[in-house]
Amino acid sequence: MNATSNRKRRISAVALLGLAVSVAATGTGLAATTPPSTVHATSSTAAAAPTRSFQGTLPAPTGPYAAGEDVIHLTDASRLDPWVPSSGPRQLTVTMVYPAVPGTGTPAPYMTLAEAAGAIQHRKLPESSGVTPQNLAGVTTHAFDGARPQHGKHPLVVLSPAHEDPRMVLTSLATDLASHGYVVALVGHTYEDSGETLANGRTPPCAICDDPNLDMDKVTAGRALDVSFVIDQLTHGNTAWPLAHLIDKHEIGMAGHSIGGAAAATTMIADPRVRAGVNMDGTFHPAPMPGQIDRPFLMLGAAVNGDDYTWKQAMAALGGYKKWLTVAGADHFSFSDLDLLLEEAGFPTPPLSPARGVVITREYVTAFFDQTLKGIHSPLLDGPSPNNPEVLFQS
């Protein structure tokens, strides 16, 4: 199947309300356009319609630990920003989520007010949705600022979001991994999404989202550089993050959604420190070639990925432990927080309930990293499970 037809098959249910989605073929996340005239309300009906009150809550983590959170800012002095060179060296904002002692710290916001305003503006969410910068920033995350860390060292998992999506949309996965004993680095790829608040307080908008000729191979190559730089900063002393001593620098994995999943493969090819990778519903840019990746890799996606030739090419090329799982009824955003938040805001969702999407994503990604980074065998990865009938194993 060619990339154009693949893209057409990946349209989210929210398009019914004018939130047009550009997904896996370009690796993009939720990219709204002006709602079509067929769903425009007249001024009189719009005035009469009550405004919803959005209250977002992410599911609580399932592990024995709480999830602590810190936000750090890093500057890579060795290279200019690839998208806006005039801005100077590449700046990154990273959310660190770590195993913490329950009952310590204060509730962490989902995002800054500026990040929330950027997300609402980028997606052109109508006022009638009830989603405001204040209540979007205040989504309940079950992560805690300043929480006291658990003792010991823990594997590091780097998370990379979809193109156009800020890093926070993988918070449900990050907090759950932390609750099961992982340090998680949620990387915001500056100028590639609706906005990441930088160290200087600025929250620049996306510089490449409207480029119809964007080279997605360049995006994954740039993200590989971002991730390797973040790993460098987190595994050499504790100047970048005071809790860096929590990280077991010999056990590092990476997972990503959409283009972030493609970037996991690109990063593994370039950086042997990344021992295991996960692609959640993203077309590879480019697909790995035989001999490039001989470490464990998980492909977890919607059922339409059975038609994605890059997934077939990757499956044949991967040389290490590998699994390809598809989830019946899922759409592109079932593997992030987006479907859940859209449901809470009153928008349509896919046949697979958003809550199930979060559960499945958490269980299988955690099981994969338990097996590959901690050496804990998980029967969940051996084959179909009666508790997860939506998950199909591909050969």
Short mmCIF file of C-alpha atoms in Angstrom, two decimals:
data_model
loop_
_atom_site.label_atom_id
_atom_site.label_comp_id
_atom_site.label_asym_id
_atom_site.label_seq_id
_atom_site.Cartn_x
_atom_site.Cartn_y
_atom_site.Cartn_z
CA MET A 1 0.00 0.00 0.00
CA ASN A 2 1.40 3.43 -0.88
CA ALA A 3 1.84 6.22 1.64
CA THR A 4 -1.12 8.25 0.37
CA SER A 5 -3.63 5.44 0.76
CA ASN A 6 -2.14 4.53 4.13
CA ARG A 7 -2.65 8.10 5.34
CA LYS A 8 -6.29 8.05 4.25
CA ARG A 9 -6.92 4.94 6.34
CA ARG A 10 -5.56 6.57 9.50
CA ILE A 11 -8.10 9.36 10.00
CA SER A 12 -9.24 9.74 13.59
CA ALA A 13 -12.87 9.87 14.63
CA VAL A 14 -12.40 13.44 15.79
CA ALA A 15 -12.36 14.49 12.14
CA LEU A 16 -16.14 14.27 12.35
CA LEU A 17 -16.03 17.44 14.38
CA GLY A 18 -13.60 19.16 12.09
CA LEU A 19 -10.40 18.07 13.83
CA ALA A 20 -8.74 16.77 10.72
CA VAL A 21 -5.95 14.37 11.47
CA SER A 22 -2.76 13.73 9.55
CA VAL A 23 -1.21 10.55 10.82
CA ALA A 24 1.06 7.63 10.26
CA ALA A 25 2.17 8.07 6.68
CA THR A 26 3.78 11.37 7.63
CA GLY A 27 4.28 10.47 11.27
CA THR A 28 2.12 13.39 12.37
CA GLY A 29 -0.09 13.67 15.38
CA LEU A 30 -3.29 15.64 15.91
CA ALA A 31 -3.34 18.55 13.46
CA ALA A 32 -6.61 20.39 13.38
CA THR A 33 -7.95 22.41 10.50
CA THR A 34 -10.85 24.81 10.34
CA PRO A 35 -14.04 22.79 10.90
CA PRO A 36 -15.89 22.07 7.67
CA SER A 37 -18.99 24.09 6.85
CA THR A 38 -21.16 21.03 7.33
CA VAL A 39 -20.63 21.21 11.07
CA HIS A 40 -20.56 24.99 11.49
CA ALA A 41 -23.19 26.18 13.93
CA THR A 42 -25.06 29.36 13.11
CA SER A 43 -24.38 32.34 15.32
CA SER A 44 -27.76 31.96 17.00
CA THR A 45 -27.34 28.26 17.81
CA ALA A 46 -23.76 28.81 18.90
CA ALA A 47 -24.89 31.55 21.27
CA ALA A 48 -27.57 29.29 22.71
CA ALA A 49 -25.33 26.26 23.14
CA PRO A 50 -23.99 25.87 26.68
CA THR A 51 -20.22 25.77 27.05
CA ARG A 52 -18.89 22.49 28.39
CA SER A 53 -16.70 22.38 31.44
CA PHE A 54 -13.65 20.26 30.65
CA GLN A 55 -12.07 18.37 33.52
CA GLY A 56 -9.31 16.06 32.37
CA THR A 57 -8.01 13.19 34.46
CA LEU A 58 -5.41 10.66 33.40
CA PRO A 59 -5.56 7.14 34.84
CA ALA A 60 -3.55 6.50 37.99
CA PRO A 61 -0.33 4.50 37.59
CA THR A 62 -0.57 0.81 38.42
CA GLY A 63 2.80 0.03 39.97
CA PRO A 64 3.93 0.00 43.61
CA TYR A 65 5.70 3.37 43.44
CA ALA A 66 4.45 6.91 43.06
CA ALA A 67 5.58 8.99 40.09
CA GLY A 68 7.84 11.92 40.87
CA GLU A 69 8.38 14.64 38.29
CA ASP A 70 11.00 17.26 37.41
CA VAL A 71 11.20 19.47 34.32
CA ILE A 72 14.72 20.20 33.08
CA HIS A 73 16.07 22.40 30.29
CA LEU A 74 19.07 21.38 28.19
CA THR A 75 21.10 23.22 25.56
CA ASP A 76 23.21 21.38 23.00
CA ALA A 77 26.02 23.85 22.32
CA SER A 78 27.45 21.55 19.63
CA ARG A 79 24.72 22.24 17.05
CA LEU A 80 22.35 24.93 15.91
CA ASP A 81 18.64 24.28 16.00
CA PRO A 82 17.92 22.35 12.77
CA TRP A 83 14.60 24.10 12.11
CA VAL A 84 15.31 27.67 13.27
CA PRO A 85 19.09 28.15 13.14
CA SER A 86 18.68 31.83 13.98
CA SER A 87 17.49 30.79 17.46
CA GLY A 88 20.99 29.53 18.26
CA PRO A 89 21.99 26.20 19.84
CA ARG A 90 19.39 23.45 20.08
CA GLN A 91 17.31 23.86 23.25
CA LEU A 92 15.24 21.04 24.70
CA THR A 93 12.71 20.75 27.51
CA VAL A 94 12.56 17.33 29.14
CA THR A 95 10.16 16.01 31.77
CA MET A 96 11.84 13.51 34.08
CA VAL A 97 9.44 11.04 35.73
CA TYR A 98 10.89 8.73 38.36
CA PRO A 99 9.96 6.12 41.00
CA ALA A 100 8.98 8.04 44.13
CA VAL A 101 7.81 7.49 47.67
CA PRO A 102 4.00 7.66 47.84
CA GLY A 103 2.59 10.64 49.69
CA THR A 104 5.49 12.99 48.97
CA GLY A 105 5.63 16.02 46.68
CA THR A 106 2.86 18.22 45.27
CA PRO A 107 0.59 17.50 42.25
CA ALA A 108 2.37 18.32 39.01
CA PRO A 109 0.57 20.29 36.27
CA TYR A 110 0.00 18.60 32.93
CA MET A 111 1.73 21.45 31.09
CA THR A 112 2.43 25.15 31.40
CA LEU A 113 -0.31 27.67 30.61
CA ALA A 114 1.62 28.74 27.51
CA GLU A 115 1.95 25.13 26.32
CA ALA A 116 -1.77 24.59 26.89
CA ALA A 117 -2.66 27.78 25.01
CA GLY A 118 -0.42 26.67 22.14
CA ALA A 119 -2.08 23.24 21.99
CA ILE A 120 -5.57 24.75 21.92
CA GLN A 121 -4.62 27.27 19.23
CA HIS A 122 -2.78 24.68 17.13
CA ARG A 123 -5.77 22.34 17.17
CA LYS A 124 -8.30 25.16 16.71
CA LEU A 125 -10.46 23.82 19.52
CA PRO A 126 -13.70 25.82 19.70
CA GLU A 127 -14.63 27.68 22.87
CA SER A 128 -17.73 25.50 23.10
CA SER A 129 -15.46 22.54 23.87
CA GLY A 130 -14.85 24.05 27.28
CA VAL A 131 -11.12 23.39 26.96
CA THR A 132 -9.18 26.39 28.29
CA PRO A 133 -5.46 26.86 28.98
CA GLN A 134 -6.23 26.74 32.68
CA ASN A 135 -8.12 23.44 32.73
CA LEU A 136 -5.87 21.80 30.14
CA ALA A 137 -2.78 22.71 32.14
CA GLY A 138 -4.58 21.41 35.24
CA VAL A 139 -5.34 17.91 33.95
CA THR A 140 -4.79 15.43 36.80
CA THR A 141 -1.56 13.57 36.02
CA HIS A 142 -0.86 11.53 39.18
CA ALA A 143 2.73 12.84 39.02
CA PHE A 144 4.21 14.84 41.89
CA ASP A 145 6.72 17.68 41.82
CA GLY A 146 9.52 17.32 44.33
CA ALA A 147 8.54 13.82 45.38
CA ARG A 148 11.13 11.89 47.34
CA PRO A 149 12.81 9.31 45.06
CA GLN A 150 12.97 5.60 45.75
CA HIS A 151 16.43 4.26 46.53
CA GLY A 152 18.48 2.32 44.02
CA LYS A 153 19.16 2.51 40.31
CA HIS A 154 16.54 2.09 37.62
CA PRO A 155 16.53 1.59 33.84
CA LEU A 156 16.06 4.72 31.75
CA VAL A 157 13.31 4.89 29.12
CA VAL A 158 13.25 7.85 26.73
CA LEU A 159 9.85 8.76 25.24
CA SER A 160 9.36 10.72 22.00
CA PRO A 161 5.88 11.97 20.97
CA ALA A 162 4.21 12.28 17.58
CA HIS A 163 5.00 15.12 15.21
CA GLU A 164 2.91 18.17 16.20
CA ASP A 165 2.19 16.69 19.65
CA PRO A 166 3.93 18.07 22.77
CA ARG A 167 5.78 15.68 25.04
CA MET A 168 3.00 15.68 27.67
CA VAL A 169 0.66 13.49 25.58
CA LEU A 170 2.71 10.47 26.71
CA THR A 171 2.29 11.28 30.42
CA SER A 172 0.00 8.29 31.14
CA LEU A 173 2.67 5.93 29.88
CA ALA A 174 5.48 7.81 31.64
CA THR A 175 3.84 7.78 35.06
CA ASP A 176 3.03 4.09 34.79
CA LEU A 177 6.57 3.16 33.79
CA ALA A 178 7.90 5.19 36.72
CA SER A 179 5.51 3.42 39.09
CA HIS A 180 7.03 0.12 37.94
CA GLY A 181 10.61 1.18 38.59
CA TYR A 182 11.78 3.12 35.52
CA VAL A 183 13.23 6.59 35.16
CA VAL A 184 11.51 8.19 32.18
CA ALA A 185 12.69 11.12 30.06
CA LEU A 186 9.84 12.73 28.10
CA VAL A 187 11.59 14.74 25.38
CA GLY A 188 10.02 17.83 23.85
CA HIS A 189 11.38 18.34 20.33
CA THR A 190 11.42 22.13 19.98
CA TYR A 191 9.72 23.69 16.92
CA GLU A 192 8.17 20.30 16.02
CA ASP A 193 4.91 20.62 17.96
CA SER A 194 2.36 23.05 19.39
CA GLY A 195 4.89 24.46 21.82
CA GLU A 196 7.43 23.56 24.51
CA THR A 197 8.23 26.13 27.21
CA LEU A 198 12.00 26.70 27.16
CA ALA A 199 14.40 27.80 29.90
CA ASN A 200 13.98 31.47 28.93
CA GLY A 201 10.21 31.25 29.39
CA ARG A 202 9.41 31.38 25.68
CA THR A 203 7.07 28.80 24.15
CA PRO A 204 7.80 28.90 20.42
CA PRO A 205 5.17 27.48 18.05
CA CYS A 206 5.78 24.78 15.48
CA ALA A 207 8.13 25.85 12.71
CA ILE A 208 7.66 22.83 10.43
CA CYS A 209 4.07 21.69 10.88
CA ASP A 210 2.78 23.43 7.76
CA ASP A 211 5.59 22.28 5.46
CA PRO A 212 4.00 19.98 2.83
CA ASN A 213 7.44 18.88 1.67
CA LEU A 214 8.87 18.09 5.09
CA ASP A 215 11.49 15.35 4.92
CA MET A 216 10.44 12.96 7.68
CA ASP A 217 13.78 11.12 7.46
CA LYS A 218 15.36 14.44 8.51
CA VAL A 219 12.93 14.62 11.44
CA THR A 220 13.88 11.18 12.75
CA ALA A 221 17.59 11.88 12.24
CA GLY A 222 17.23 15.10 14.24
CA ARG A 223 15.34 13.35 16.99
CA ALA A 224 18.06 10.72 17.21
CA LEU A 225 20.53 13.54 17.87
CA ASP A 226 18.17 15.03 20.48
CA VAL A 227 17.83 11.70 22.29
CA SER A 228 21.53 10.86 22.25
CA PHE A 229 22.27 14.32 23.66
CA VAL A 230 19.69 13.82 26.42
CA ILE A 231 21.22 10.43 27.27
CA ASP A 232 24.68 12.04 27.37
CA GLN A 233 23.47 14.69 29.79
CA LEU A 234 21.69 12.22 32.05
CA THR A 235 24.49 9.66 32.27
CA HIS A 236 27.50 11.93 32.82
CA GLY A 237 27.29 13.28 36.36
CA ASN A 238 24.25 15.01 37.80
CA THR A 239 24.60 18.56 36.49
CA ALA A 240 21.69 18.19 34.07
CA TRP A 241 19.39 16.59 36.65
CA PRO A 242 20.11 16.33 40.38
CA LEU A 243 18.54 12.86 40.55
CA ALA A 244 20.62 11.39 37.72
CA HIS A 245 22.14 8.96 40.21
CA LEU A 246 18.86 7.03 39.97
CA ILE A 247 19.66 5.97 36.40
CA ASP A 248 21.24 2.64 35.53
CA LYS A 249 23.24 3.88 32.53
CA HIS A 250 23.67 0.33 31.22
CA GLU A 251 19.93 -0.29 30.85
CA ILE A 252 18.43 2.23 28.42
CA GLY A 253 15.35 1.87 26.23
CA MET A 254 13.32 4.17 23.99
CA ALA A 255 9.68 4.25 22.97
CA GLY A 256 7.85 6.68 20.74
CA HIS A 257 4.47 7.38 19.21
CA SER A 258 4.08 7.93 15.46
CA ILE A 259 7.20 9.73 14.17
CA GLY A 260 8.57 9.30 17.71
CA GLY A 261 8.31 5.53 17.21
CA ALA A 262 10.13 5.80 13.90
CA ALA A 263 12.76 7.87 15.71
CA ALA A 264 13.25 5.03 18.20
CA ALA A 265 14.53 2.85 15.36
CA THR A 266 16.69 5.64 13.93
CA THR A 267 18.14 6.29 17.39
CA MET A 268 18.93 2.62 17.95
CA ILE A 269 20.81 2.47 14.65
CA ALA A 270 22.90 5.50 15.63
CA ASP A 271 23.33 4.89 19.36
CA PRO A 272 24.19 1.40 20.68
CA ARG A 273 23.45 2.51 24.25
CA VAL A 274 19.73 2.17 23.50
CA ARG A 275 19.22 -1.54 24.16
CA ALA A 276 15.51 -1.88 23.34
CA GLY A 277 12.99 0.11 21.30
CA VAL A 278 9.24 0.49 20.80
CA ASN A 279 7.40 1.98 17.84
CA MET A 280 3.79 2.82 18.71
CA ASP A 281 1.81 3.19 15.49
CA GLY A 282 4.33 5.11 13.41
CA THR A 283 5.41 4.56 9.83
CA PHE A 284 9.19 4.09 9.74
CA HIS A 285 11.23 6.93 8.23
CA PRO A 286 13.21 5.09 6.94
CA ALA A 287 12.59 1.43 7.68
CA PRO A 288 15.65 -0.30 9.15
CA MET A 289 17.72 -2.43 6.83
CA PRO A 290 18.93 -5.95 7.67
CA GLY A 291 21.85 -5.86 10.09
CA GLN A 292 21.12 -2.37 11.43
CA ILE A 293 19.18 -3.37 14.57
CA ASP A 294 19.98 -6.61 16.37
CA ARG A 295 18.52 -5.57 19.72
CA PRO A 296 14.94 -6.10 20.96
CA PHE A 297 12.19 -4.14 19.24
CA LEU A 298 8.42 -3.99 19.74
CA MET A 299 5.95 -2.71 17.13
CA LEU A 300 2.57 -1.90 18.67
CA GLY A 301 -0.09 -0.33 16.48
CA ALA A 302 -3.59 -0.10 15.11
CA ALA A 303 -4.82 -2.88 12.86
CA VAL A 304 -4.26 -0.80 9.70
CA ASN A 305 -0.54 -1.16 10.28
CA GLY A 306 -0.93 -4.56 8.66
CA ASP A 307 -1.03 -2.57 5.42
CA ASP A 308 2.06 -0.46 6.18
CA TYR A 309 4.88 -1.72 3.98
CA THR A 310 7.50 -0.13 6.25
CA TRP A 311 6.31 -2.31 9.14
CA LYS A 312 6.61 -5.42 6.99
CA GLN A 313 10.05 -4.30 5.87
CA ALA A 314 11.12 -3.58 9.44
CA MET A 315 9.83 -6.89 10.75
CA ALA A 316 11.87 -8.74 8.15
CA ALA A 317 14.98 -6.66 8.84
CA LEU A 318 15.02 -6.68 12.65
CA GLY A 319 17.65 -9.15 13.87
CA GLY A 320 16.97 -9.40 17.60
CA TYR A 321 14.00 -10.30 19.78
CA LYS A 322 10.98 -8.75 18.04
CA LYS A 323 7.22 -8.58 18.36
CA TRP A 324 4.56 -7.02 16.10
CA LEU A 325 1.22 -6.51 17.84
CA THR A 326 -1.91 -4.89 16.44
CA VAL A 327 -4.85 -3.64 18.51
CA ALA A 328 -8.34 -4.14 17.10
CA GLY A 329 -10.54 -1.03 17.22
CA ALA A 330 -7.66 1.32 17.98
CA ASP A 331 -6.92 4.50 16.10
CA HIS A 332 -3.68 6.46 15.87
CA PHE A 333 -4.20 8.22 19.19
CA SER A 334 -5.13 5.15 21.24
CA PHE A 335 -1.44 4.92 22.19
CA SER A 336 -1.22 8.39 23.77
CA ASP A 337 -3.33 10.53 26.12
CA LEU A 338 -5.15 12.22 23.25
CA ASP A 339 -8.16 9.94 22.77
CA LEU A 340 -8.80 9.94 26.50
CA LEU A 341 -8.68 13.73 26.74
CA LEU A 342 -10.83 14.13 23.63
CA GLU A 343 -13.42 11.80 25.14
CA GLU A 344 -13.39 13.81 28.36
CA ALA A 345 -13.93 16.95 26.26
CA GLY A 346 -16.95 15.38 24.56
CA PHE A 347 -15.50 14.47 21.17
CA PRO A 348 -16.10 11.13 19.38
CA THR A 349 -13.59 8.35 19.96
CA PRO A 350 -12.66 5.11 18.14
CA PRO A 351 -14.32 1.73 18.70
CA LEU A 352 -11.65 0.83 21.25
CA SER A 353 -12.40 2.82 24.38
CA PRO A 354 -9.66 5.35 25.20
CA ALA A 355 -9.28 3.83 28.66
CA ARG A 356 -8.58 0.41 27.12
CA GLY A 357 -6.08 1.99 24.76
CA VAL A 358 -4.14 3.37 27.72
CA VAL A 359 -4.30 0.05 29.59
CA ILE A 360 -3.06 -1.96 26.61
CA THR A 361 -0.28 0.49 25.81
CA ARG A 362 0.94 0.54 29.40
CA GLU A 363 0.78 -3.22 29.91
CA TYR A 364 2.59 -4.25 26.74
CA VAL A 365 5.23 -1.51 26.76
CA THR A 366 6.02 -2.19 30.42
CA ALA A 367 6.12 -5.95 29.83
CA PHE A 368 8.51 -5.44 26.92
CA PHE A 369 10.91 -3.29 28.92
CA ASP A 370 10.63 -5.60 31.95
CA GLN A 371 11.77 -8.46 29.73
CA THR A 372 14.47 -6.63 27.78
CA LEU A 373 15.91 -4.22 30.35
CA LYS A 374 15.19 -6.00 33.66
CA GLY A 375 15.33 -9.62 32.52
CA ILE A 376 11.86 -10.35 33.92
CA HIS A 377 9.99 -12.73 31.63
CA SER A 378 6.44 -11.65 30.83
CA PRO A 379 3.97 -14.28 29.58
CA LEU A 380 1.99 -11.37 28.11
CA LEU A 381 4.46 -11.29 25.22
CA ASP A 382 4.30 -15.03 24.52
CA GLY A 383 1.02 -14.94 22.62
CA PRO A 384 -2.65 -13.96 22.68
CA SER A 385 -4.14 -13.28 26.12
CA PRO A 386 -7.79 -13.84 27.11
CA ASN A 387 -7.57 -10.66 29.17
CA ASN A 388 -6.57 -8.66 26.10
CA PRO A 389 -8.61 -10.05 23.20
CA GLU A 390 -8.03 -6.86 21.18
CA VAL A 391 -4.30 -7.57 20.89
CA LEU A 392 -3.34 -9.67 17.88
CA PHE A 393 0.13 -11.14 17.30
CA GLN A 394 1.45 -10.72 13.76
CA SER A 395 4.00 -13.10 12.26
#
